[in-house]
XYZ file of C-alpha atoms in Angstrom:
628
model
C -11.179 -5.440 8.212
C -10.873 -6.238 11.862
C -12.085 -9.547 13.171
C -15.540 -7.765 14.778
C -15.932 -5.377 11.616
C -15.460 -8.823 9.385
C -18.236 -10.724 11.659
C -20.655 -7.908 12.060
C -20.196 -7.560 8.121
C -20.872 -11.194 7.220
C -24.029 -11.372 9.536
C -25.310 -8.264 8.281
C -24.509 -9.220 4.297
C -26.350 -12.462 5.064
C -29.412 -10.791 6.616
C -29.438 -8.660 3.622
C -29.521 -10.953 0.855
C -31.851 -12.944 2.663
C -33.879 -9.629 2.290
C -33.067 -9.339 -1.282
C -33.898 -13.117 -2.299
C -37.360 -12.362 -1.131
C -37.890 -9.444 -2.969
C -36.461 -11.296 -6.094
C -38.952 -14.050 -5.878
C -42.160 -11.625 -5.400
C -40.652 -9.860 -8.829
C -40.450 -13.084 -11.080
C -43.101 -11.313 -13.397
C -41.141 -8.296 -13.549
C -38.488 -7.767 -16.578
C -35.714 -9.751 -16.140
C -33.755 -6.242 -16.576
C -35.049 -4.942 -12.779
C -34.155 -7.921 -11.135
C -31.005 -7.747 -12.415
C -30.426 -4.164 -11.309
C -31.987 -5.506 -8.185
C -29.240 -7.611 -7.574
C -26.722 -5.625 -9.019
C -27.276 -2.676 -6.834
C -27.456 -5.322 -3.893
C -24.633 -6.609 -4.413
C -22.528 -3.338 -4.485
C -24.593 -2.494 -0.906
C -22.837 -5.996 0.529
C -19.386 -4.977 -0.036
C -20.260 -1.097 1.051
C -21.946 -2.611 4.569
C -18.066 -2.577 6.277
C -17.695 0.779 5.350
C -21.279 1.946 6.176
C -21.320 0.093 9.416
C -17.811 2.108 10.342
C -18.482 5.827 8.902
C -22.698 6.625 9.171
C -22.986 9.131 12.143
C -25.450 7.229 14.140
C -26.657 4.211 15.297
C -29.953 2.491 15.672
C -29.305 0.490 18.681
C -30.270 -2.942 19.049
C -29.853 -6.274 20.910
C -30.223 -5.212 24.323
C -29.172 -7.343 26.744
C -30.909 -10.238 28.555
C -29.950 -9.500 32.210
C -30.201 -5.734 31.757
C -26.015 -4.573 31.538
C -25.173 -2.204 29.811
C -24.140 -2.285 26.039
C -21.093 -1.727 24.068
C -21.644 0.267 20.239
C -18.642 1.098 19.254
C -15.822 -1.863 18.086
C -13.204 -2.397 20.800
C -9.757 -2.811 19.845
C -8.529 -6.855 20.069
C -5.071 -6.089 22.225
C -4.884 -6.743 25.502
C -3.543 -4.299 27.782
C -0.172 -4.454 29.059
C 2.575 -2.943 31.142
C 4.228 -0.198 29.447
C 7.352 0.121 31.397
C 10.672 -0.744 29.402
C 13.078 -2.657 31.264
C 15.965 -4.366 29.744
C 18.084 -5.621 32.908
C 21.687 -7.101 32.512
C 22.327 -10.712 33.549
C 23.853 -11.291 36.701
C 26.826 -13.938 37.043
C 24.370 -16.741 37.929
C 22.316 -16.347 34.638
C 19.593 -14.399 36.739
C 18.668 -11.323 35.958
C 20.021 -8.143 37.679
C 18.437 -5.995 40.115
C 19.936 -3.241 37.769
C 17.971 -2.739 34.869
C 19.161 -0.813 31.808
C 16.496 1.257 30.071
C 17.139 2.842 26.721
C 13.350 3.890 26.556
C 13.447 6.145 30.206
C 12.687 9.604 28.566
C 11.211 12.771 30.137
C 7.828 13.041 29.450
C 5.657 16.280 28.419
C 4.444 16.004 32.075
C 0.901 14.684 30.343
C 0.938 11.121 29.445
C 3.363 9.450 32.005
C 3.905 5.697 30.266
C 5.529 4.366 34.096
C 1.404 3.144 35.065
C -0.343 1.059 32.478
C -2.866 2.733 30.851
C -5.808 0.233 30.254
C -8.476 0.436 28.081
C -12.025 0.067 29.627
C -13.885 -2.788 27.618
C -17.255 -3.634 27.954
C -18.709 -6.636 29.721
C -17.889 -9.606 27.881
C -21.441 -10.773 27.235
C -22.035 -7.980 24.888
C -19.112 -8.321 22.706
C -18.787 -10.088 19.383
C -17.017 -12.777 19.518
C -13.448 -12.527 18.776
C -12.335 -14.688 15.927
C -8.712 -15.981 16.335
C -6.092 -15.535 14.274
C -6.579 -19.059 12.381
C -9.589 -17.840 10.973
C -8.525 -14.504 9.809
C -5.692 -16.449 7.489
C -8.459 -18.585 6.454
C -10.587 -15.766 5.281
C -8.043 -13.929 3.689
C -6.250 -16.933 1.981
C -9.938 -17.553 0.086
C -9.799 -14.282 -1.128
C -6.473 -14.907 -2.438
C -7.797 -18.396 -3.932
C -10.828 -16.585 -5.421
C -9.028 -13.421 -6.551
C -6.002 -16.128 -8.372
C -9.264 -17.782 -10.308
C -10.066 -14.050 -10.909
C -6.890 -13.511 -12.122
C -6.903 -16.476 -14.480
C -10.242 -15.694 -15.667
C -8.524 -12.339 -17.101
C -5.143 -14.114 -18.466
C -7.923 -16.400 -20.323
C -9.600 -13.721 -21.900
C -6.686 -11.867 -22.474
C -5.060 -14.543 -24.180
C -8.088 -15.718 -26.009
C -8.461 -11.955 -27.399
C -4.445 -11.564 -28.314
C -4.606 -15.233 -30.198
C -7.846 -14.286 -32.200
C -8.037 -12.920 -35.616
C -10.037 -9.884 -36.258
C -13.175 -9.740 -38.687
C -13.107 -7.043 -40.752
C -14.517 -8.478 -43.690
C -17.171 -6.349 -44.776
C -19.763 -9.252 -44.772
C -19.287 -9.734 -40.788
C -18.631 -5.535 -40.714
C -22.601 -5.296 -42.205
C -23.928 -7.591 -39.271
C -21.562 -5.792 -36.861
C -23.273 -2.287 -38.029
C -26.763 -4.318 -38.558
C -26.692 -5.132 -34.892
C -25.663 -1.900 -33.028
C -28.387 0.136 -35.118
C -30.989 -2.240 -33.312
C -29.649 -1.665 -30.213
C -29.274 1.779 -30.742
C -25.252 1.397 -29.745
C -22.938 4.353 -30.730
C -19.842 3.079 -29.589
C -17.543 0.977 -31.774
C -17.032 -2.574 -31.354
C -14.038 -4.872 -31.634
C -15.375 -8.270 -33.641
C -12.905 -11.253 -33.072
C -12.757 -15.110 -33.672
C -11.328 -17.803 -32.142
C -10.907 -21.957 -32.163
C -9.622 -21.382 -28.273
C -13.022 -19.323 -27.427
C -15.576 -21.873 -26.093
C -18.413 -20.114 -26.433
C -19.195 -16.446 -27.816
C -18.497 -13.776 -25.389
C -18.151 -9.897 -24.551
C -14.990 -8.136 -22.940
C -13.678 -5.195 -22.038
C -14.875 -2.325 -19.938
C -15.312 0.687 -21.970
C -14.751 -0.789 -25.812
C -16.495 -3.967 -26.404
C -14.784 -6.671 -28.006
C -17.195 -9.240 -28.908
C -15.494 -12.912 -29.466
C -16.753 -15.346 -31.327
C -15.559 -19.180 -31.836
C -14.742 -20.938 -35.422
C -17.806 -22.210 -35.291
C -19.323 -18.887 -36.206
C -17.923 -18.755 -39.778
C -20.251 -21.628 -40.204
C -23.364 -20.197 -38.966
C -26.365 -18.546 -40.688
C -26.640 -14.806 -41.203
C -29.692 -15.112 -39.111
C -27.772 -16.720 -36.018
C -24.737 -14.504 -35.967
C -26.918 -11.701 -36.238
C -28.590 -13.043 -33.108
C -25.741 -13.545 -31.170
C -24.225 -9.868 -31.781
C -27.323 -8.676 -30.851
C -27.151 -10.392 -27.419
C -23.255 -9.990 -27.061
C -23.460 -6.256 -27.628
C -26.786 -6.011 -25.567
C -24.708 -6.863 -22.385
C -22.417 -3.858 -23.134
C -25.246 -1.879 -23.610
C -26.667 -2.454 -20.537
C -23.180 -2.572 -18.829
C -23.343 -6.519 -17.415
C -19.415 -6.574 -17.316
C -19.123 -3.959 -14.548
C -21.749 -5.672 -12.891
C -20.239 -8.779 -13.560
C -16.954 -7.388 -12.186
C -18.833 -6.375 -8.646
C -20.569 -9.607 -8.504
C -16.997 -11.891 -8.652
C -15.140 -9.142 -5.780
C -17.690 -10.061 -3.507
C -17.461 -13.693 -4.051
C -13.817 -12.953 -3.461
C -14.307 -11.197 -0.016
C -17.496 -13.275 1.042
C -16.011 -15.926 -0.192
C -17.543 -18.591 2.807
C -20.512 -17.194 2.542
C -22.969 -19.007 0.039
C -25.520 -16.598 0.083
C -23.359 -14.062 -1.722
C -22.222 -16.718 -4.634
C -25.939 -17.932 -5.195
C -26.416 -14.019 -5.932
C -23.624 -13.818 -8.438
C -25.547 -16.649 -9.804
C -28.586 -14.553 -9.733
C -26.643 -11.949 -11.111
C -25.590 -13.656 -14.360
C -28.813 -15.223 -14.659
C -30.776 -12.591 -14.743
C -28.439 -10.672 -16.988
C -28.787 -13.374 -19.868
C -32.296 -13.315 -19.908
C -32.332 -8.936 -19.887
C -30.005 -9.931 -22.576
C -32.242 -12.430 -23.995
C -35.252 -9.781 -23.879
C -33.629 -7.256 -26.416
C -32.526 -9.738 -29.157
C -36.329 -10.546 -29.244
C -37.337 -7.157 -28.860
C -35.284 -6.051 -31.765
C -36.749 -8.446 -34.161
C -35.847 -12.183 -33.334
C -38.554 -14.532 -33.610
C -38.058 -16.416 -29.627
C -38.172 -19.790 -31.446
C -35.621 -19.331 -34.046
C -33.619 -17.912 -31.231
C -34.080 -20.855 -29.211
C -32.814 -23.129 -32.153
C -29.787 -20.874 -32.416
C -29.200 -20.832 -28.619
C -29.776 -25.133 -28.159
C -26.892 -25.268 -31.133
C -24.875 -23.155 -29.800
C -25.033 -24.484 -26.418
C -24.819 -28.551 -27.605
C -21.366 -27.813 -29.002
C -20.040 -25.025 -26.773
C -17.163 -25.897 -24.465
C -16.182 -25.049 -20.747
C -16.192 -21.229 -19.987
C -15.253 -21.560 -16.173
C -12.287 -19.139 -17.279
C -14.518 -16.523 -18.474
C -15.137 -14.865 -15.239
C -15.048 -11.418 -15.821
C -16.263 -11.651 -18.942
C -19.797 -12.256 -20.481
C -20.623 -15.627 -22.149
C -23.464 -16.131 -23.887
C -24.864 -19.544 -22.790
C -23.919 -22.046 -20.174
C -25.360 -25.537 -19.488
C -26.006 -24.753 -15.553
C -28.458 -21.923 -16.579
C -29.866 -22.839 -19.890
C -33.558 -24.537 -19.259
C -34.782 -21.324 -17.383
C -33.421 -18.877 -20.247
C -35.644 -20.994 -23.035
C -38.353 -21.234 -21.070
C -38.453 -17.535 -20.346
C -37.382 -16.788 -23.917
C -40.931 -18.647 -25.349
C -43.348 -17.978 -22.209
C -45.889 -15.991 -23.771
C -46.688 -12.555 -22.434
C -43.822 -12.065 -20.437
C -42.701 -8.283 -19.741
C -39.729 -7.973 -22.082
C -39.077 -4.465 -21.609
C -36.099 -2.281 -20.128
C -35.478 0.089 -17.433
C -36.500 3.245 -17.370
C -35.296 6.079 -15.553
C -37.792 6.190 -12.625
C -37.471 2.549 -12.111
C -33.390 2.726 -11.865
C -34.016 5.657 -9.098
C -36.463 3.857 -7.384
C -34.469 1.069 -7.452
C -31.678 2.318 -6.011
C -33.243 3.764 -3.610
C -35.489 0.983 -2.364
C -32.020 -0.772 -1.773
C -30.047 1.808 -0.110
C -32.891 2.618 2.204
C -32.940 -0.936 3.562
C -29.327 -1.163 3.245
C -28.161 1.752 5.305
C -30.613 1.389 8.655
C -28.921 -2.159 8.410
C -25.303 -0.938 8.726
C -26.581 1.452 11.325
C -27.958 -1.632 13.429
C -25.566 -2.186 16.509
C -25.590 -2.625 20.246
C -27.215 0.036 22.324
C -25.717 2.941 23.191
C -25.359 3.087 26.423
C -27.869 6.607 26.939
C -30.284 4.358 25.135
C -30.212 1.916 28.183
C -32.121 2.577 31.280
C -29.698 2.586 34.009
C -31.917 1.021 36.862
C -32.171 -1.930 34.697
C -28.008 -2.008 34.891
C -28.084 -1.189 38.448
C -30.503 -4.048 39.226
C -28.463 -6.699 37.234
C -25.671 -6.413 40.573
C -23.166 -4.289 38.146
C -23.601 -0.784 39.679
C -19.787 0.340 39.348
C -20.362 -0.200 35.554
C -23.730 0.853 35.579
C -22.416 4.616 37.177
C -19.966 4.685 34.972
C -21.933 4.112 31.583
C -24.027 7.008 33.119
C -21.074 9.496 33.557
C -20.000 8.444 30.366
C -23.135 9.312 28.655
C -23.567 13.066 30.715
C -20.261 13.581 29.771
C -20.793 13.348 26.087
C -23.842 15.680 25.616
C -21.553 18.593 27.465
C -18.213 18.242 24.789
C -19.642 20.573 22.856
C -20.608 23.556 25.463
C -19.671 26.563 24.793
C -17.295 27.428 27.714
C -14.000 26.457 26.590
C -13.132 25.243 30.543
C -16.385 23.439 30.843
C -15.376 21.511 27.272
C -11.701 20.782 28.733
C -12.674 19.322 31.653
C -15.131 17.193 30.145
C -12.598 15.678 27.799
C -10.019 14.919 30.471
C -12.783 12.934 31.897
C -13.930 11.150 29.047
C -10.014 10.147 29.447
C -9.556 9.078 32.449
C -12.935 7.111 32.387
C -11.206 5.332 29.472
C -14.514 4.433 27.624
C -14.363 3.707 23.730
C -17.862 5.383 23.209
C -16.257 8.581 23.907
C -13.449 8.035 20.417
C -16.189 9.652 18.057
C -16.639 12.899 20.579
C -12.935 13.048 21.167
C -12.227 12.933 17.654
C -14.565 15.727 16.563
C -13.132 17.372 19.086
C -9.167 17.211 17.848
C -10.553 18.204 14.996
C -13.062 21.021 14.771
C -12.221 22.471 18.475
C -11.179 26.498 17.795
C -9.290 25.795 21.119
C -6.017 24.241 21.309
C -6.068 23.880 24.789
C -9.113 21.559 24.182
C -7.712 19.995 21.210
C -4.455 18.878 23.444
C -6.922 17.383 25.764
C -8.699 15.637 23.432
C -5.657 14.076 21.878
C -4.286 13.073 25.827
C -7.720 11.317 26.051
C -7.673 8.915 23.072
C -4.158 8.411 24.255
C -5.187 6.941 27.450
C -8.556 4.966 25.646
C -5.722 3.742 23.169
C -8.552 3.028 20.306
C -6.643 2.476 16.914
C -9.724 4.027 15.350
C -8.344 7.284 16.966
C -4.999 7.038 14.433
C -6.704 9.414 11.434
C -7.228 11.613 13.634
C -4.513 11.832 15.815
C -2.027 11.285 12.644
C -4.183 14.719 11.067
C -3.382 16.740 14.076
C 0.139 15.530 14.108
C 0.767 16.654 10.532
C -1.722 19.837 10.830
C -2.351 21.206 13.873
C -0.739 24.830 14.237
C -0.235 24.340 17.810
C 2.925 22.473 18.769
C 1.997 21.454 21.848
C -1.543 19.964 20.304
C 1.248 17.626 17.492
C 3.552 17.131 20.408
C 0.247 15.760 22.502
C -0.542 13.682 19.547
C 2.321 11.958 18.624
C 2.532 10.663 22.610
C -1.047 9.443 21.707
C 0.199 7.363 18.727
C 2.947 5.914 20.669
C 0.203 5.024 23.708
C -2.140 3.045 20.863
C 0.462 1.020 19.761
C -0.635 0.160 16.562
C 1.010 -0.620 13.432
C -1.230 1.833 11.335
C 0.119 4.599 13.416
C 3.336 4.231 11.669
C 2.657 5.700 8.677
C 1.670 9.134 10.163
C 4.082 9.489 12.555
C 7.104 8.369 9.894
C 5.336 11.653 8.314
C 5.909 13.815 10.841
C 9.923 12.615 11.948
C 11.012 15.998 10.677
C 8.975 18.358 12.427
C 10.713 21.491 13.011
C 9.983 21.202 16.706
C 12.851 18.978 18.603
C 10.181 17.755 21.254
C 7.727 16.722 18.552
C 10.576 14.723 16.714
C 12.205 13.352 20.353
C 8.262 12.066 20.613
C 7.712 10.809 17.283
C 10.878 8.768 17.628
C 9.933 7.032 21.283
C 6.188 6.676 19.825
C 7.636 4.773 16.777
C 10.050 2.560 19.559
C 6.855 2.310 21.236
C 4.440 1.164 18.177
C 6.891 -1.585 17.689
C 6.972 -2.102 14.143
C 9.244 -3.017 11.613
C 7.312 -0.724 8.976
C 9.001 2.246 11.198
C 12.451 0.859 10.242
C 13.107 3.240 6.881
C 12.062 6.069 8.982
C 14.599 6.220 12.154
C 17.143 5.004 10.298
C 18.038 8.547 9.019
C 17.616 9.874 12.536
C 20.294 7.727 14.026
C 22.717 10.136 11.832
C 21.444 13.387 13.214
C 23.506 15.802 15.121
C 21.415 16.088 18.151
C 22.652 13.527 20.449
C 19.178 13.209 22.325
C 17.568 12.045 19.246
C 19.991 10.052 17.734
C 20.385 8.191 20.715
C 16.312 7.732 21.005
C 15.829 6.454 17.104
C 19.280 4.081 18.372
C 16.956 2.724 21.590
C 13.428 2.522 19.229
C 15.407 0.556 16.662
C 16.506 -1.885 19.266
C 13.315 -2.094 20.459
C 11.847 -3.176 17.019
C 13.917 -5.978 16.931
C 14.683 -6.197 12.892
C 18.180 -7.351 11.037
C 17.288 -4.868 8.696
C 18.929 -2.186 12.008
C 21.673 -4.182 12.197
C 23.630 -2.132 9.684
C 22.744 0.526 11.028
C 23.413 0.359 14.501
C 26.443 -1.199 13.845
C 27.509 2.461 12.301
C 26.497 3.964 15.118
C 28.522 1.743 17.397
C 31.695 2.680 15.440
C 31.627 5.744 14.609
C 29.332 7.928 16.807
C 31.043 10.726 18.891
C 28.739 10.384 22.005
C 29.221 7.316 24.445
C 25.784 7.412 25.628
C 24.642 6.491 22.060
C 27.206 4.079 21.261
C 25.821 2.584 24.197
C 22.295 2.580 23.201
C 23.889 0.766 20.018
C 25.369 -2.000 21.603
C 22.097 -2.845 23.680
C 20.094 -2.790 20.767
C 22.226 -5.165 18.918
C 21.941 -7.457 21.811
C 18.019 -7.246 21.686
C 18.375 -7.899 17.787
C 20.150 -10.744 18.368
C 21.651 -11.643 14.823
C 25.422 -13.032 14.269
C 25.942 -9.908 11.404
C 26.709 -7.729 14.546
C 29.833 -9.744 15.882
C 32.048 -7.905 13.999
C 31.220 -4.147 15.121
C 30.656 -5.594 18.842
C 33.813 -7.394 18.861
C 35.224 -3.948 18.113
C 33.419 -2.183 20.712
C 35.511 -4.385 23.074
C 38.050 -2.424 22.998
C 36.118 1.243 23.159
C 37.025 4.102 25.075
C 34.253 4.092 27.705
C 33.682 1.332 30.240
C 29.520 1.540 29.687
C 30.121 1.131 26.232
C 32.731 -2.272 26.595
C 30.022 -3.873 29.333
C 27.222 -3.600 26.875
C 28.999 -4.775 24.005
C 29.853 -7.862 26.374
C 25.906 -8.541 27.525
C 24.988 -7.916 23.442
C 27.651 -10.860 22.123
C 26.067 -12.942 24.914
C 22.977 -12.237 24.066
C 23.650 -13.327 20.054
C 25.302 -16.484 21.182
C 27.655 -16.682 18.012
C 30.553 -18.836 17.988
C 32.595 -16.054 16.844
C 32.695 -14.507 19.651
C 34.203 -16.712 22.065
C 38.140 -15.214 21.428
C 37.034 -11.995 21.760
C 34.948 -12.585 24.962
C 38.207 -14.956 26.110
C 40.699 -11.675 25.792
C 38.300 -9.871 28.019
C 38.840 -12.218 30.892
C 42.182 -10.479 31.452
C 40.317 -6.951 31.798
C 41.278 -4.991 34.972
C 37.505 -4.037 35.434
C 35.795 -6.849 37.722
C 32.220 -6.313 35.788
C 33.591 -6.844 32.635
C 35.149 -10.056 33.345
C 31.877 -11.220 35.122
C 30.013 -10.229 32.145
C 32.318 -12.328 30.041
C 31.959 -15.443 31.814
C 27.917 -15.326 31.950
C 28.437 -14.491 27.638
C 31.001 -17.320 27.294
């Protein structure tokens, strides 16, 4: 999740179980079995808002603004915008930096997507943004995950050990109950019986074979009261609590700071005990003998914080409601039936789905006097082209479509992604499809990279891929990595010369694997581009690598390349193949390899740098003495 997606998601999840505690309370004379599925299909809507919010094809707008401006729908990227140029100048003697810049990136460009003028994205007026979280918060969000998902974790070691340490009954005595109890509940599949002294309480496990665990205890018990408990421990398999149980604890793990979503789970469990509770007396339990058997059972059971995932059958924190529901008289005892689990789930998905769709206003749902009025009219006009724009990308003249895209482009507008994106990728025109995939280059909107990555891999046209993969480089996120690593063997040499300064560009060490190989091809002009995007990345794990190259390539110009990027790595492991380079056959190639070693500022290097101060070339011993 992005920082917006993870606010507009935790607003929206606590809105809806707001919604869904309501409804809950007006149902407390239902079955205890539909407010369970209540809550179980609620909770499964909470962790599907994100994606909801992010893939339903429209939008109900909302929260229009108080001074009229225009509003933002779709989620902005974070970045900020910056320069694109890639200038790496050489120190002077003073320590300054040269007037002479040397730049490894400087590539001829398709002649579409020139990278010398920063392209900036248009955002919307701050006002109407979310606010952006910083970074401190996003570690502590996911760090509770990773605190909730490690008591997860032990949760399932727990039961896992519990089950591996206990001793199966197979005895036929405890096999008659077994058979006694799934008859009753009308259960066909077989069931696992176990016992334990390290089980605190009697539980149910496993996802599609229950094992039902009991404690020592149990080989004291009546017939009457293990019969009672099988029947509730195999009635939560029946009615499949563990999934639920399951769904309940990974949303506690992702909302984990929001308290609304753990009094749920509560809810959850609740509500499942007492379902639970309703088909042990429905299959023949008087509710007061089963109320002596649960107050025993409970006054001797131990701690079952462990037993998250799993299903045990009576806790202290929930246990006065349960007997008071198990002997109020005339309470509605019975299960779900088929209409009621449709209606269910739809009564919840309805309300769920209008409330992912809820987001700003788009901006042809905003009256654009009322924008004009508020003072911002150069916004205001643009908002409006925007919007004309977008109900022409789909005309049927493929100039009139073409032209529209490049605008959409050059307006740089984020509401314009979704358009351009159908367009890349349903557009029987490549022509359009090469425009569409220069303008979400220039909006740079990571949620552009699935579809810019599919036209990279896909497209027949090369000139649509080639377009593409200059796109990827412009967004400059690390999620474009993975598609254009996919793509570094193209059989085009432009689309693999653009892949390789897009992956330079992205800047991202996940892009190391991938140019690595390239640095060992035999075209000299890619080589030495994989050689500059390496250096740009800045990782030890290139060192190797470019150290090779520095050696042992043929061409000067890449062996150059080499030595710069060393210098930008800046790790001691290089001395050795840039203390050789000293002493290589082309003067470029020496200079750099003196900047790099000054640059790394190893100790090592000072004898080698000292024998250069007798070189004949003047620029070489400057360099030294700045290095030294």
């Amino acid at each position: 999740m992005s920082m917006t997606l993870l606010l507009d998601a935790a607003i929206k999840g606590a809105l809806y179980l707001a919604l869904l505690y309501a409804v809950s309370g007006a149902m407390r004379r239902a079955p205890a079995a539909v407010r369970h599925l209540l809550w179980s299909v609620g909770l499964v809507g909470v962790l599907l808002l994100p994606a909801l919010s992010v893939g339903l094809p429209w939008r109900i707008g909302i929260l229009p603004t108080a001074d009229g401006d225009v509003s933002q729908v779709e989620e902005i990227s974070s970045k900020p915008a910056v320069a694109d140029s890639e200038s790496h100048p050489l120190p002077a003697a003073d320590g300054t930096d040269s007037a002479k810049s040397v730049k490894p990136g400087d590539v001829p460009s398709n002649g579409k997507m020139e990278r010398s003028q920063p392209s900036i994205a248009a955002a919307p007026p701050a006002a109407f943004q979310y606010p952006k979280l910083p970074k401190l918060i996003a570690t502590l969000w996911i760090a509770g995950i990773l605190v909730v998902a490690g008591r997860l974790a032990l949760g399932v070691l727990a039961t896992w050990y519990i089950e591996r340490r206990g001793e199966e009954l197979t005895g036929r005595h405890w096999q008659s109950l077994l058979g006694q109890a799934r008859r009753r509940l009308q259960l066909e599949t077989s069931v696992r019986l176990l016992i334990s002294r390290r089980a605190p309480v009697p539980f149910v496990t496993g996802l599609f074979r229950p094992i039902v665990v009991l404690p020592e205890l149990a080989n004291e018990w009546s017939d009457e009261r293990r019969l009672a408990v099988l029947l509730h421990e195999l009635a939560h398999f029946r009615r499949g609590d563990v999934v639920a149980q399951i769904i309940s604890q990974l949303a506690c793990a992702v909302y984990w700071f929001n308290p609304l979503v753990w009094l749920a789970a509560r809810r959850l469990r609740a509500e499942s005990e007492r379902a639970c509770d309703d088909l042990v007396i429905q299959s023949g339990t008087k509710p007061s003998e089963y109320v002596e058997h649960l107050i025993d059972i409970v006054r001797v059971a131990g701690r079952s914080w462990a037993l998250a995932v799993a299903q045990p059958m009576a806790r202290r924190s929930e246990f006065e409601g349960r007997l008071l529901a198990i002997l109020e008289p005339g309470i509605k005892r019975h299960g779900l039936t088929r209409a009621a689990v449709v209606g269910i789930v739809l009564a919840v998905a309805i309300t769920a789905v209008p409330l992912a769709a809820m987001g700003p206003e788009l901006p042809s749902q905003v009256d654009a006097t009322t924008a004009l009025r508020s003072g911002d009219e150069e916004d205001a006009q643009r908002q409006v082209r925007v919007a004309a724009l977008l109900t022409a990308v789909d005309d049927v003249d493929i100039e009139v479509r073409r032209s529209v895209i490049e605008s959409l482009g050059s307006l740089q507008d984020t509401t314009a992604v979704l358009a351009l994106m159908r367009a890349l990728r349903q557009d029987p025109d490549a022509e359009v499809r090469e425009a569409a995939a220069h303008a979400l280059g220039e909006i740079e909107d990571p949620r552009a990279i699935p579809a810019l990555g599919d036209a990279l891999m896909s497209d027949e046209m090369s000139s649509v891929r080639l377009v593409a993969a200059h796109a990827l480089g412009h967004i400059e996120d690390p999620r474009s990595v993975a598609p254009l690593a996919a793509a570094i063997n193209d059989p085009d040499r432009e689309i693999r010369l653009a892949v390789i300064r897009a992956l330079g560009d992205v800047d991202s060490a996940a892009a190391i694997d991938a140019l690595i190989p390239a640095t060992r091809d035999s075209d000299d002009e890619i080589r030495e581009t994989a050689v500059w995007a390496l250096g740009e990345i800045e990782d030890i794990r290139a060192v190797q690598a470019l150290s090779a190259v520095l050696t042992s390539d043929s061409e000067a110009a890449v062996r150059e390349k080499a030595a710069w990027g060393l210098g930008e790595i800046q790790h001691a492991s290089a001395v050795d193949a840039l203390a050789q380079a000293l002493g290589d056959s082309d003067i470029a190639v020496r200079r750099m390899a003196v900047w790099a070693l000054g640059n790394i500022e190893d100790a090592r290097a000072v004898d080698p740098l000292i024998g250069v101060l007798q070189d004949p070339d003047v620029e070489m011993r400057r360099r030294a003495i700045h290095a030294l």
